[in-house]
Tab-separated table of C-alpha atoms in Angstrom:
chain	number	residue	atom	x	y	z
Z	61	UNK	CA	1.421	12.122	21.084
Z	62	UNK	CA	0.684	10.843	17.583
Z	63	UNK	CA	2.053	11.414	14.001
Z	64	UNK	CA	1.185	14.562	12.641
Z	65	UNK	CA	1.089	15.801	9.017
Z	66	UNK	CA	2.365	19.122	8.176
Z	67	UNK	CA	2.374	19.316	4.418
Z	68	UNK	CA	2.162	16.569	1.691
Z	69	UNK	CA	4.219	16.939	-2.009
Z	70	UNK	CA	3.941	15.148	-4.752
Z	71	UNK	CA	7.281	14.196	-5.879
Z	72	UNK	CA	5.718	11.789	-8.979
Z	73	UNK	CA	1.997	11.240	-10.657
Z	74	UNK	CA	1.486	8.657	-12.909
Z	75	UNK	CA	-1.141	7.098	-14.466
Z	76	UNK	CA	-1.572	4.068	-11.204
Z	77	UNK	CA	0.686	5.377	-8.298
Z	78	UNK	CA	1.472	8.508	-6.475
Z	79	UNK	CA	4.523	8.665	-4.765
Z	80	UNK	CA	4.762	11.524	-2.141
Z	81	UNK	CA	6.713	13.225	0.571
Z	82	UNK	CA	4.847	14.310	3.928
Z	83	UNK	CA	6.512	16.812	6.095
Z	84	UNK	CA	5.817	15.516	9.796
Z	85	UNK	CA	5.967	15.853	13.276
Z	86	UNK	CA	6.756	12.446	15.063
Z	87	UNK	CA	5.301	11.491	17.876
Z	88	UNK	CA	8.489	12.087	20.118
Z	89	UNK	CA	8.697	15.951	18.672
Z	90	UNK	CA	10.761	16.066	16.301
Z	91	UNK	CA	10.588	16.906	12.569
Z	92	UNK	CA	10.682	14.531	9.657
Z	93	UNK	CA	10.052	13.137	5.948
Z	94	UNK	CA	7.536	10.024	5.604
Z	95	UNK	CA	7.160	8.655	1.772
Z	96	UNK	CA	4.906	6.551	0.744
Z	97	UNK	CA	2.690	5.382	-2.251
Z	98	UNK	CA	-0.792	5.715	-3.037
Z	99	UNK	CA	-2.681	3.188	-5.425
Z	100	UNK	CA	-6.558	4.251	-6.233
Z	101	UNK	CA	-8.523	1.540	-6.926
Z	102	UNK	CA	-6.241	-1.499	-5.953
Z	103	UNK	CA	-7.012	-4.543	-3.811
Z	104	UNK	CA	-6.066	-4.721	-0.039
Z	105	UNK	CA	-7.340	-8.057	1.556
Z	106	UNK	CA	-6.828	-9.455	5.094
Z	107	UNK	CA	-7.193	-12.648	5.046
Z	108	UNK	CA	-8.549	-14.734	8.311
Z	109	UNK	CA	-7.654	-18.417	9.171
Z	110	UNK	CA	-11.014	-20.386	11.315
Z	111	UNK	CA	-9.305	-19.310	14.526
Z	112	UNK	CA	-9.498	-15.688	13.594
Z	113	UNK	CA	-5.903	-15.014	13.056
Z	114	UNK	CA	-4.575	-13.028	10.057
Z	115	UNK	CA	-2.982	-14.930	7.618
Z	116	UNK	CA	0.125	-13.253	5.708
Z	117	UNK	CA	0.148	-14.239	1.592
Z	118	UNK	CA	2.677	-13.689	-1.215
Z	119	UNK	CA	2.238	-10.179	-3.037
Z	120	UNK	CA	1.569	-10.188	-6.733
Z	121	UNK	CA	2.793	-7.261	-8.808
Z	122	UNK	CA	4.888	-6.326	-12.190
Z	123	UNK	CA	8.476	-6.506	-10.605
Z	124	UNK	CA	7.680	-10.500	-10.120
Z	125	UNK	CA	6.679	-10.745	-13.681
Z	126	UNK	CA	3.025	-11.596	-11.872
Z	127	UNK	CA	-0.056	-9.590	-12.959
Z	128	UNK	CA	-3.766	-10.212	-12.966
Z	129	UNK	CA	-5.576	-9.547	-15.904
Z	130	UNK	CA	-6.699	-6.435	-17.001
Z	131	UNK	CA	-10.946	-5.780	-16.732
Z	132	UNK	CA	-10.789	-8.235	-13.603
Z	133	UNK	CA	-13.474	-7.098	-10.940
Z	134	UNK	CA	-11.349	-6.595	-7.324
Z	135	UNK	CA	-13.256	-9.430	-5.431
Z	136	UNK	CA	-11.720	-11.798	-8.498
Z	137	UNK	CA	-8.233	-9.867	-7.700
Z	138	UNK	CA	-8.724	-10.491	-3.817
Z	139	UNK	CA	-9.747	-14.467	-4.157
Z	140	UNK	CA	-6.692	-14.636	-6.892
Z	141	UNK	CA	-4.549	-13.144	-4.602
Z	142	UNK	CA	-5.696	-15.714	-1.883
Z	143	UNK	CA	-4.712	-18.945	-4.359
C-alpha cells in the first residue's frame, strides 16, 4: 500500500512558499497529517560525482544569512549552489 492524499489545506500563502497540511492515509492504514512546503520556481539539483554517486552539498537560504542574487537565471543558482 502507498501514501494516499485525502485533502490538502493551506495553512499559509506568501509571496515564495506555501506551507500546507495534507490529510492522509499511510501506507499501514491509518490516518494522519503530512506538512510540507512548496517553493515555485526554486532550484533543486542532484549533483553526480564520475562514479555516478550522488553527492550531498551545503543548502543556501535566508536563515544562514546566504542568498543568491536576485534576477539570477536557475542554472547560475544550481552551479552557485555546487561551489
Amino acid at each position: 500500500m502507498r501514501w494516499t492524499g485525502l485533502a490538502s489545506q493551506v495553512i499559509h500563502q506568501g509571496p515564495y512558499i506555501s506551507l500546507l497540511r495534507d490529510s492522509v492515509l499511510r501506507p499501514d492504514g491509518s490516518l494522519g497529517a503530512y506538512e510540507h512546503v512548496a517553493a515555485d520556481g526554486g532550484v533543486r539539483v542532484v549533483a553526480l560525482d564520475d562514479q555516478g554517486r550522488v553527492v550531498l552539498v551545503g543548502d543556501d537560504f535566508y536563515l544562514q544569512r546566504r542568498q543568491r542574487g536576485a534576477g539570477s537565471s536557475r542554472l547560475a543558482c544550481a552551479r552557485a549552489s555546487l561551489t
